[in-house]
Amino acid sequence: MKRLIYELGESWKIAAAQMRASKTRSILTALGVIIGIVAVTLMGTAINGIQTGFDKSMSVLGDDVLYVTQWPWKRVDDWWNYRDRKKIKTEYAETINRMIEKAPNSNLVVAVPTSSLMRSIKYGGNEVENVFTLGTTSDFIITSTVDCKEGRFFNEIESRGAANVVVIGYDVADALFPSESPINKSVLINGQLFKVIGVNTRQGTFLGLFSWDSMVAMPLTAFNKYFSTKSESDVRVKLKDKTKLADAKDELTGLMRRVRGLPPEKKDDFTINEQQAFKSTLDPVKNTIAFAGLFITGLSLFVGAIGIMNITFVSVKERTKEIGTRKALGARRRTILLQFLIESTALCLVGGFIGLSFAFLMCSGLGKAFPDFPIHFSVGLVLMSMIVSVMTGLISGFAPAWTASRLDPVTALRYE
Amino acid sequence: MQTLDSIRPPGSIVIDIENLTKDYVMGEEIVRALRGVSLQIRRNEYLAIMGPSGSGKSTLMNMLGCLDTPTSGRYEFNGKHVAKMNDDELAAIRNREIGFVFQTFNLLPRSDSLRNVELPLIYAGLDPETREERATQALRDVGLGDRLHHKPNELSGGQRQRVAIARALVNQPSIILADEPTGNLDSKTGAEIMSILETLYEHGHTIILVTHESDIARHARRTVHLRDGLIESDEFVQPGEVPSLAYT
């Protein structure tokens, strides 16, 4: 073992000397690996970014909230079975809340009704069209992961009293109030004045997925008063313990069947969704993108590896006589094998390191250009690309190094 | 003719070869390079192996140098059977027991003298301080104490061969195996190298010289002639005496 460490150390010195001696060739060879590592690292960063973006958008839904809806959150082939279902009514929330109160060991905390429409918002000369406008109760804040940057969410009194108050998303606030605080200003929605009492913390949008940044929320009572027509309603229910999701789902299904008065032989005429269901429909898409991306960029690294293999073969050929001399002086097979393996690995490591530096610079550049895209240059990624570099070196160097270690000393010494 | 014993007291046997053969397969033909060679070499002998090309001279040198294994026969090196050793065991024998001096010097072009001479010590697994110390000493011994950090292309032919001799000596081997050591040198430089070998012999080293030049072979105290894979003659001679006129 000590002997192996000794040989490894000496091989590193030889490899370093070799690279110094043939700089141009080493750089050109390493270039293949540099490009490969840049490609793979950038792709890895992008995939990470997509993952983070999805997760962030998902987190809006909350992993401890169940959604009672007419349509399931996945593609259905038998849409006609869902089309004629009765709409979900906001009143169900109250009924469910009463049931939860009566049940002693309920896994559910509170049910919150939501109705939504797309509406335009105006303030002074500014207007934002097609804003996701949500009507809900003050309990909404319990089920939501979003905080207020300024001001507050509406309270129970405002909620029950149909007050004309509104909490607005970051982007909406930014568009309507570019240079002043929106708090206590009145905005015009559908010809009605609403007082802004809160602004949500910025969440960021990603690939056009849903974000709180472009929505407004108001008391459901007020919502129903002004835009009751054609709104979509859901009921969301917060869980006590998110590890008992399945139990909670069963419980809620039971409650909903009672609300709807369904006899046992009838199927559910509603769907209970959770974040996970939504995720599982997106995951295959995400994984396909990741796989295809890594595969394609991996090809460029493969080309780099072939370059390393080629140059190591040339190096072995050129230095046949040197190998013969080394063997005559007592180098063992393993010593020669290690020497060439480490030479190719050192090339790949240098390439990997340079590639990583480039990728890092490019990532910070991209991060500045597109602040919304969540780019993360993680330690894991750095480690991964270094491991990939070493593996590339070992794999591409193995065949030439093996050839070198098997050379017959007599033949090698005679080689001119 | 005198026997070696009358010139010097007999040393212990270093190399003991009996009925060694080596066949090469060249295409469909089998070349019998050695057809049964027996030879004993004692410590502190100065022996020249001579013979025309095709005589098996190089093959015998490769066997003696443990670079190759025989097809049949017995080969004991310091009492160890090397004929059946594997590659790595042979490498260890070459590293510790044999100092090679080649016609083309075979120095590593990108390494300086010191690093070249250190090479056998690296393969012996010595620590860097000891290596440098011993390599420096070996270079001083051949008169290159002021050329430690010169690369081969900054040295003359004679200096290069002296670096090679220092490299051969540095691990204190049992034998020095010199293959046409003056073949790439002019006669004056060649004479310098031969005088270094002479000095080494006088200091108790065992030297095996492989050459086809009788002028060079004349420096040795014993001459072995090969022809067609067999020993044709094996004679002890006084220095300066022409051992045989047969091939001059």
XYZ file of C-alpha atoms in Angstrom:
664
model
C 0.000 0.000 0.000
C 2.795 2.360 0.989
C 4.543 1.286 -2.169
C 1.447 2.092 -4.244
C 1.189 5.576 -2.736
C 4.874 6.093 -3.464
C 4.418 5.013 -7.067
C 1.323 7.195 -7.427
C 3.259 10.187 -6.155
C 6.132 9.578 -8.569
C 3.706 9.041 -11.441
C 2.093 12.419 -10.733
C 5.479 14.089 -10.951
C 6.201 12.342 -14.253
C 2.758 13.305 -15.577
C 3.264 16.942 -14.596
C 6.681 16.995 -16.281
C 5.182 15.395 -19.378
C 2.455 18.014 -19.608
C 4.964 20.834 -19.161
C 7.165 19.325 -21.844
C 4.417 19.176 -24.472
C 2.213 22.142 -23.610
C 0.509 22.695 -26.953
C -0.439 19.087 -27.344
C -1.672 18.827 -23.773
C -3.836 21.935 -24.113
C -5.310 20.813 -27.433
C -6.091 17.409 -25.994
C -7.511 18.853 -22.822
C -9.692 21.159 -24.945
C -11.903 18.202 -25.829
C -12.436 17.499 -22.165
C -12.860 21.198 -21.379
C -15.696 21.507 -23.894
C -17.222 18.261 -22.665
C -17.146 19.335 -19.046
C -18.519 22.796 -19.842
C -21.402 21.200 -21.742
C -22.166 18.615 -19.083
C -21.859 21.082 -16.222
C -24.068 23.680 -17.883
C -26.632 21.016 -18.681
C -26.453 19.793 -15.090
C -26.992 23.338 -13.862
C -29.912 23.817 -16.225
C -31.525 20.576 -15.094
C -31.000 21.569 -11.484
C -32.565 24.903 -12.303
C -35.595 23.303 -13.916
C -35.962 21.033 -10.901
C -35.748 23.979 -8.505
C -38.211 25.942 -10.607
C -40.721 23.087 -10.613
C -40.325 22.561 -6.909
C -40.790 26.242 -6.245
C -43.936 26.364 -8.334
C -45.149 23.216 -6.631
C -44.512 24.660 -3.230
C -47.269 27.184 -3.937
C -49.664 24.275 -3.776
C -48.245 23.122 -0.450
C -47.444 19.536 0.417
C -49.933 19.481 3.305
C -52.985 20.712 1.453
C -55.664 18.696 -0.331
C -57.665 20.218 -3.166
C -61.271 19.243 -3.838
C -61.979 19.886 -7.514
C -64.309 18.880 -10.295
C -61.484 17.883 -12.606
C -58.461 15.793 -11.621
C -54.988 17.341 -11.919
C -53.872 14.988 -14.600
C -54.666 14.218 -18.193
C -57.879 12.226 -18.467
C -58.907 10.173 -21.451
C -62.520 9.830 -20.336
C -63.267 13.538 -20.018
C -66.985 12.968 -20.537
C -67.118 11.278 -17.134
C -65.977 14.517 -15.484
C -67.706 17.097 -17.653
C -71.164 16.529 -16.175
C -70.064 16.439 -12.559
C -71.618 19.008 -10.325
C -69.507 22.108 -9.733
C -67.673 22.418 -6.439
C -69.430 25.025 -4.354
C -67.670 27.345 -1.948
C -70.322 26.604 0.695
C -68.912 23.080 1.040
C -66.010 24.551 2.985
C -68.262 25.655 5.818
C -70.028 22.297 5.960
C -66.707 20.471 6.014
C -65.371 22.772 8.741
C -68.384 21.963 10.914
C -67.776 18.233 10.330
C -64.088 18.592 11.219
C -65.002 20.325 14.475
C -67.294 17.442 15.428
C -64.789 14.707 14.576
C -62.367 14.309 17.535
C -59.431 12.647 15.784
C -59.630 14.399 12.476
C -56.540 14.618 10.333
C -57.849 17.805 8.800
C -57.376 21.306 10.159
C -59.499 23.643 8.112
C -61.275 23.849 4.766
C -60.916 27.015 2.728
C -63.064 27.890 -0.277
C -61.558 29.616 -3.274
C -63.120 31.075 -6.405
C -61.177 32.521 -9.220
C -61.538 34.559 -12.394
C -59.271 36.474 -14.677
C -59.782 40.222 -14.335
C -58.051 43.469 -15.243
C -56.734 45.798 -12.570
C -56.258 49.540 -12.927
C -54.534 52.180 -10.889
C -54.202 55.659 -12.272
C -52.934 55.312 -15.821
C -51.566 51.808 -15.280
C -53.475 48.670 -16.127
C -52.698 44.994 -15.840
C -54.893 42.624 -17.801
C -55.832 39.035 -17.110
C -54.871 38.937 -13.483
C -55.700 35.766 -11.618
C -58.252 37.087 -9.152
C -58.965 34.916 -6.159
C -61.798 35.109 -3.687
C -61.263 33.282 -0.427
C -61.571 33.538 3.341
C -59.110 34.791 5.927
C -58.219 31.138 6.666
C -56.497 31.029 3.283
C -53.286 32.221 4.887
C -53.184 28.942 6.869
C -53.051 26.860 3.688
C -50.658 29.107 1.808
C -46.904 29.253 1.846
C -46.748 32.851 0.711
C -45.979 35.739 3.057
C -46.702 39.414 2.806
C -43.793 41.648 1.922
C -45.728 44.734 2.960
C -49.012 45.094 4.807
C -51.062 42.045 5.748
C -53.583 39.484 4.571
C -57.269 40.354 5.187
C -58.664 39.342 8.581
C -61.801 37.485 9.614
C -63.870 40.633 10.035
C -63.011 41.832 6.522
C -63.585 38.297 5.262
C -67.082 38.026 6.723
C -67.993 41.643 6.075
C -67.289 41.577 2.327
C -64.835 44.444 2.669
C -63.411 45.890 -0.524
C -59.855 45.017 0.333
C -57.276 43.195 -1.768
C -53.846 41.578 -1.366
C -51.780 41.824 -4.551
C -48.908 39.837 -5.990
C -45.413 41.250 -6.386
C -45.529 41.666 -10.169
C -48.972 43.263 -10.045
C -47.735 45.726 -7.431
C -44.656 46.406 -9.510
C -46.680 47.136 -12.651
C -49.320 49.324 -11.001
C -47.120 51.121 -8.497
C -43.681 51.435 -10.063
C -42.546 54.238 -7.762
C -44.753 54.229 -4.666
C -46.018 51.913 -1.960
C -49.335 50.273 -2.913
C -50.537 50.017 0.682
C -53.827 51.880 1.313
C -54.085 52.879 -2.358
C -57.304 51.976 -4.152
C -57.228 49.904 -7.315
C -60.045 49.447 -9.797
C -61.184 45.884 -10.520
C -64.249 45.429 -12.726
C -65.288 48.975 -12.010
C -65.109 48.530 -8.246
C -62.604 50.164 -5.947
C -60.565 47.917 -3.664
C -58.109 49.080 -1.046
C -54.703 47.374 -1.207
C -53.830 46.117 2.261
C -50.929 43.770 1.465
C -48.308 42.873 -1.121
C -46.985 39.335 -1.417
C -43.293 38.497 -1.195
C -41.758 37.937 -4.600
C -41.833 34.316 -5.634
C -40.445 34.345 -9.161
C -42.012 32.831 -12.242
C -40.641 29.856 -14.009
C -41.455 28.525 -17.471
C -44.872 30.172 -17.253
C -45.937 27.995 -14.358
C -48.351 29.391 -11.841
C -46.957 32.004 -9.476
C -48.452 34.179 -6.774
C -46.629 37.142 -8.264
C -49.342 37.756 -10.829
C -52.485 37.333 -8.752
C -54.701 39.232 -6.370
C -56.761 37.882 -3.463
C -59.873 39.349 -1.874
C -62.535 38.178 0.567
C -64.834 35.595 -1.036
C -67.850 37.572 0.134
C -66.701 40.588 -1.828
C -65.727 38.403 -4.775
C -69.212 36.870 -4.910
C -70.818 40.282 -4.651
C -69.092 41.643 -7.758
C -68.103 38.744 -9.997
C -70.163 35.713 -9.148
C -70.628 34.626 -12.724
C -68.632 31.839 -14.329
C -66.042 31.627 -11.608
C -64.193 28.367 -10.915
C -64.476 27.211 -7.329
C -62.378 24.748 -5.321
C -62.085 23.816 -1.707
C -58.658 23.374 -0.206
C -58.159 21.535 3.063
C -55.119 21.770 5.300
C -53.797 18.597 6.965
C -52.641 18.165 10.534
C -49.871 15.725 9.689
C -48.599 15.515 6.140
C -47.185 12.022 6.722
C -50.785 10.767 7.060
C -51.804 12.058 3.668
C -53.587 8.868 2.606
C -55.689 8.760 5.810
C -56.570 12.408 5.423
C -57.550 11.833 1.827
C -59.866 8.984 2.844
C -61.376 11.097 5.576
C -61.977 14.011 3.212
C -63.480 11.710 0.606
C -65.928 10.476 3.261
C -66.825 14.025 4.249
C -67.324 15.085 0.639
C -69.556 12.103 -0.054
C -71.697 13.133 2.925
C -71.769 16.724 1.638
C -72.854 15.526 -1.763
C -75.216 12.970 -0.243
C -73.893 10.101 -2.316
C -75.305 6.631 -1.672
C -72.640 3.906 -1.223
C -73.142 2.424 -4.699
C -72.358 5.695 -6.470
C -68.904 6.723 -7.508
C -67.246 9.911 -6.285
C -68.390 12.903 -8.299
C -65.425 15.037 -7.277
C -61.662 14.602 -7.173
C -59.269 15.112 -4.296
C -55.836 16.250 -5.520
C -52.569 16.852 -3.801
C -49.274 18.342 -4.864
C -47.807 14.884 -5.359
C -50.361 13.994 -8.038
C -49.455 17.095 -9.967
C -45.771 16.409 -9.565
C -46.090 12.858 -10.798
C -47.616 14.053 -14.051
C -44.745 16.502 -14.584
C -41.919 14.215 -13.452
C -41.755 12.046 -16.611
C -41.480 15.173 -18.765
C -38.778 16.589 -16.537
C -36.865 13.312 -16.458
C -37.004 12.944 -20.224
C -35.586 16.436 -20.659
C -32.852 15.673 -18.134
C -31.956 12.360 -19.704
C -31.894 13.639 -23.276
C -29.919 16.723 -22.274
C -27.311 14.806 -20.353
C -27.048 12.200 -23.086
C -26.420 14.752 -25.819
C -23.909 16.748 -23.800
C -22.357 13.504 -22.614
C -21.552 12.778 -26.262
C -19.278 15.814 -26.397
C -17.449 14.543 -23.341
C -17.171 11.168 -25.050
C -15.501 12.823 -28.038
C -13.085 14.466 -25.609
C -12.370 11.102 -24.044
C -11.570 9.619 -27.444
C -9.120 12.487 -27.968
C -7.391 11.629 -24.706
C -7.281 7.953 -25.621
C -5.833 8.757 -29.012
C -3.136 11.038 -27.647
C -2.214 8.506 -24.973
C -1.836 5.839 -27.654
C 0.408 8.190 -29.629
C 2.359 8.967 -26.492
C 2.866 5.271 -25.752
C 4.027 4.674 -29.308
C 6.421 7.616 -29.271
C 7.869 6.650 -25.951
C 8.215 2.936 -26.637
C 11.949 3.143 -26.183
C 11.514 5.075 -22.958
C 9.140 2.377 -21.722
C 11.773 -0.226 -22.634
C 14.421 1.714 -20.718
C 12.183 2.112 -17.695
C 11.445 -1.604 -17.732
C 15.138 -2.436 -18.041
C 15.788 -0.246 -15.017
C 13.226 -2.161 -13.004
C 9.816 -0.609 -13.670
C 7.113 -3.165 -13.067
C 3.997 -3.559 -15.199
C 1.899 -1.811 -12.609
C 4.342 1.107 -12.499
C 4.068 1.660 -16.243
C 0.289 1.186 -16.176
C -0.046 3.744 -13.393
C 2.251 6.191 -15.121
C 0.161 6.350 -18.293
C -3.167 6.158 -16.466
C -2.151 9.082 -14.329
C -0.953 11.012 -17.343
C -4.355 10.705 -19.003
C -6.157 11.366 -15.734
C -4.049 14.441 -15.054
C -4.923 15.764 -18.518
C -8.618 15.175 -17.847
C -8.438 16.744 -14.408
C -6.761 19.844 -15.769
C -9.369 19.934 -18.554
C -12.138 19.372 -16.036
C -10.900 22.132 -13.799
C -10.605 24.630 -16.648
C -13.987 23.538 -17.988
C -15.553 23.972 -14.583
C -14.112 27.470 -14.256
C -15.572 28.394 -17.646
C -18.915 26.881 -16.739
C -18.896 28.807 -13.474
C -18.245 32.086 -15.281
C -20.946 31.322 -17.843
C -23.418 30.439 -15.092
C -22.839 33.674 -13.238
C -23.241 35.510 -16.541
C -26.503 33.701 -17.281
C -27.674 34.252 -13.725
C -27.226 38.005 -14.196
C -28.893 38.021 -17.628
C -31.896 35.926 -16.564
C -32.498 36.519 -12.865
C -35.765 34.567 -12.936
C -34.102 31.340 -14.015
C -32.989 29.591 -10.858
C -29.345 28.708 -11.570
C -27.521 26.860 -8.854
C -23.850 26.047 -9.126
C -23.711 23.517 -6.367
C -20.818 21.807 -4.639
C -22.380 18.539 -5.720
C -22.078 19.605 -9.335
C -18.420 20.554 -8.898
C -17.707 17.206 -7.276
C -19.670 15.393 -9.949
C -17.794 17.004 -12.818
C -14.446 16.321 -11.143
C -15.410 12.686 -10.675
C -16.565 12.564 -14.298
C -13.181 14.022 -15.355
C -11.234 11.442 -13.392
C -13.412 8.639 -14.711
C -12.948 9.928 -18.261
C -9.192 9.927 -17.748
C -9.133 6.456 -16.269
C -11.401 4.943 -18.892
C -9.798 6.620 -21.896
C -6.275 6.023 -20.611
C -6.752 2.411 -19.706
C -6.361 0.748 -23.100
C -3.135 2.627 -24.042
C -1.699 2.251 -20.534
C -2.443 -1.454 -20.602
C -0.701 -1.764 -23.962
C 2.319 0.074 -22.561
C 2.511 -2.090 -19.453
C 2.457 -5.263 -21.570
C 5.276 -4.197 -23.893
C 8.104 -6.672 -24.119
C 11.236 -4.906 -22.819
C 13.471 -6.402 -25.519
C 11.204 -5.251 -28.354
C 10.631 -1.876 -26.714
C 14.361 -1.241 -26.255
C 15.037 -2.039 -29.891
C 12.215 0.277 -31.106
C 13.443 3.293 -33.042
C 46.796 -18.308 -22.043
C 46.301 -17.995 -18.349
C 43.311 -18.897 -16.296
C 41.377 -16.261 -14.454
C 42.347 -17.853 -11.150
C 45.991 -17.028 -11.725
C 45.176 -13.354 -12.276
C 42.728 -12.793 -9.449
C 41.376 -14.803 -6.560
C 38.127 -16.509 -7.568
C 34.889 -14.755 -6.619
C 31.612 -16.407 -5.891
C 29.496 -17.381 -8.877
C 27.061 -14.632 -9.892
C 25.705 -16.078 -13.097
C 25.323 -19.763 -13.723
C 23.843 -20.779 -17.061
C 23.427 -24.330 -18.230
C 22.262 -25.507 -21.615
C 20.251 -22.389 -22.309
C 18.196 -22.312 -25.519
C 15.985 -19.678 -27.064
C 13.704 -20.143 -30.054
C 11.875 -17.333 -31.824
C 8.892 -17.890 -34.023
C 9.218 -15.713 -37.134
C 6.130 -16.306 -39.210
C 6.183 -19.999 -40.004
C 9.855 -20.390 -39.314
C 11.391 -21.126 -35.934
C 14.690 -19.309 -35.418
C 16.919 -21.089 -32.911
C 18.856 -18.106 -31.570
C 20.548 -20.025 -28.763
C 21.131 -23.749 -29.100
C 22.458 -24.693 -25.681
C 24.776 -22.229 -23.994
C 26.495 -22.977 -20.670
C 28.425 -20.255 -18.889
C 29.549 -19.348 -15.396
C 30.454 -15.807 -14.447
C 32.063 -15.041 -11.096
C 32.091 -11.884 -9.055
C 34.585 -9.283 -10.309
C 35.041 -10.741 -13.716
C 35.450 -8.546 -16.787
C 33.950 -10.496 -19.605
C 33.366 -9.658 -23.240
C 30.761 -11.458 -25.315
C 31.648 -11.310 -28.984
C 30.241 -12.627 -32.184
C 29.001 -11.540 -35.591
C 25.392 -10.491 -36.091
C 23.100 -13.484 -36.008
C 25.395 -15.341 -33.650
C 22.932 -15.073 -30.746
C 25.005 -12.433 -28.994
C 22.070 -10.070 -28.438
C 19.811 -12.904 -27.388
C 22.320 -14.061 -24.811
C 22.654 -10.498 -23.555
C 18.875 -10.224 -23.161
C 18.903 -13.487 -21.188
C 21.796 -12.378 -18.984
C 20.070 -9.055 -18.431
C 16.833 -10.794 -17.410
C 14.984 -8.904 -20.141
C 13.776 -12.149 -21.642
C 13.248 -15.723 -20.510
C 14.837 -18.755 -22.148
C 12.927 -21.472 -23.976
C 14.750 -24.115 -21.986
C 17.774 -24.519 -19.769
C 18.795 -23.358 -16.314
C 19.719 -19.839 -15.320
C 20.714 -19.000 -11.763
C 21.465 -15.447 -10.776
C 23.069 -15.271 -7.329
C 21.512 -18.650 -6.659
C 18.015 -17.545 -7.753
C 16.333 -19.354 -10.602
C 15.368 -16.607 -13.008
C 14.395 -18.761 -15.996
C 10.916 -19.312 -14.578
C 10.323 -15.885 -13.105
C 7.400 -13.715 -14.177
C 7.680 -10.173 -15.548
C 7.518 -8.378 -12.235
C 10.028 -10.672 -10.521
C 12.394 -10.146 -13.432
C 11.872 -6.401 -13.139
C 12.915 -6.571 -9.494
C 16.076 -8.551 -10.417
C 16.947 -6.035 -13.153
C 16.385 -3.194 -10.743
C 18.583 -4.512 -7.956
C 21.143 -6.753 -9.627
C 21.838 -5.411 -13.112
C 23.158 -2.081 -14.299
C 22.497 -1.503 -18.000
C 24.687 0.620 -20.255
C 23.235 0.906 -23.763
C 24.779 1.829 -27.077
C 22.236 4.642 -27.524
C 22.523 5.747 -23.870
C 18.728 5.531 -23.411
C 18.443 8.580 -21.198
C 15.036 10.189 -20.721
C 15.319 13.294 -22.919
C 13.178 15.619 -20.797
C 14.785 14.775 -17.464
C 18.072 16.170 -16.159
C 21.074 13.997 -15.257
C 20.071 13.735 -11.620
C 16.539 12.636 -12.424
C 17.824 10.099 -14.968
C 20.213 8.584 -12.452
C 17.486 8.559 -9.778
C 15.212 6.422 -11.948
C 16.360 2.966 -10.739
C 16.135 4.234 -7.155
C 12.528 5.347 -7.762
C 11.685 1.847 -8.914
C 13.484 0.512 -5.854
C 11.132 2.635 -3.738
C 13.706 4.844 -2.020
C 12.729 8.123 -0.395
C 13.557 11.334 -2.293
C 16.407 12.474 0.001
C 18.331 9.191 -0.220
C 17.711 9.098 -3.949
C 19.150 12.519 -4.553
C 22.106 11.876 -2.304
C 23.015 8.605 -3.993
C 22.392 9.863 -7.514
C 24.563 12.918 -6.875
C 27.337 10.694 -5.567
C 27.102 8.382 -8.571
C 27.346 11.345 -10.946
C 30.364 12.687 -9.048
C 31.964 9.249 -9.346
C 31.827 9.474 -13.134
C 33.099 13.064 -13.091
C 29.779 14.812 -13.722
C 29.339 16.501 -10.335
C 28.911 19.813 -12.169
C 26.325 18.516 -14.657
C 23.566 17.437 -12.256
C 20.861 19.592 -13.781
C 21.809 19.366 -17.422
C 19.413 17.621 -19.747
C 20.786 14.982 -22.146
C 20.664 17.373 -25.119
C 22.915 19.766 -23.197
C 25.587 17.073 -22.786
C 28.150 15.601 -25.164
C 27.954 11.952 -26.240
C 30.647 10.923 -23.777
C 28.942 12.807 -20.964
C 25.636 11.152 -21.812
C 27.222 7.730 -21.621
C 28.779 8.671 -18.286
C 25.311 9.631 -16.991
C 24.156 6.210 -18.177
C 27.032 4.554 -16.329
C 26.167 6.510 -13.176
C 22.589 5.291 -13.586
C 23.807 1.710 -13.972
C 25.889 2.004 -10.813
C 23.542 3.880 -8.554
C 21.662 0.868 -7.215
C 24.909 -1.045 -6.528
C 24.125 -3.934 -8.882
C 25.859 -7.314 -8.991
C 26.767 -6.932 -12.660
C 27.125 -4.147 -15.170
C 25.863 -5.142 -18.591
C 27.259 -2.875 -21.290
C 25.864 -3.344 -24.793
C 28.234 -1.770 -27.358
C 28.905 1.107 -24.925
C 31.210 2.897 -27.376
C 29.194 2.182 -30.513
C 27.853 5.726 -30.814
C 31.042 7.504 -29.721
C 34.227 8.616 -31.478
C 37.335 6.670 -30.594
C 38.726 9.219 -28.133
C 35.478 9.428 -26.167
C 35.144 5.660 -26.481
C 38.521 5.268 -24.843
C 37.367 7.490 -21.952
C 34.342 5.301 -21.385
C 36.453 2.148 -21.521
C 38.796 3.579 -18.930
C 35.840 4.263 -16.642
C 34.762 0.626 -17.016
C 38.345 -0.415 -16.293
C 38.306 1.627 -13.089
C 34.997 0.083 -12.072
C 36.473 -3.374 -12.651
C 39.445 -2.499 -10.519
C 37.087 -1.390 -7.772
C 35.573 -4.861 -7.757
C 32.618 -4.567 -10.115
C 31.577 -7.390 -12.408
C 31.377 -6.215 -15.992
C 29.879 -7.939 -19.005
C 30.652 -6.239 -22.275
C 28.745 -7.113 -25.437
C 30.516 -5.974 -28.572
C 31.528 -6.944 -32.046
C 34.682 -4.799 -31.957
C 37.763 -6.725 -30.915
C 39.485 -3.423 -29.992
C 36.881 -2.926 -27.335
C 36.727 -6.553 -26.294
C 40.468 -6.448 -25.706
C 39.849 -4.485 -22.500
C 38.154 -7.493 -20.934
C 39.918 -10.294 -19.056
C 37.811 -13.018 -20.558
C 36.295 -13.316 -23.999
C 33.378 -15.508 -24.996
C 32.829 -15.991 -28.728
C 29.437 -16.987 -30.003
C 28.627 -18.449 -33.385
C 25.285 -19.822 -34.576
C 23.837 -19.845 -31.097
C 26.668 -21.768 -29.492
C 29.784 -20.793 -27.561
C 32.660 -21.189 -29.947
C 35.424 -20.215 -27.528
C 35.780 -19.003 -23.935
C 39.220 -17.645 -23.117
C 40.905 -15.790 -20.283
C 43.339 -13.123 -21.428
C 45.716 -10.505 -20.071
C 44.601 -6.945 -20.668
C 45.913 -5.577 -23.897
C 46.422 -9.001 -25.405
C 44.386 -9.691 -28.524
C 42.284 -12.643 -27.477
C 41.746 -14.153 -30.850
C 42.383 -13.170 -34.408
C 39.605 -15.291 -35.738
C 37.146 -12.432 -36.358
C 39.313 -9.391 -36.781
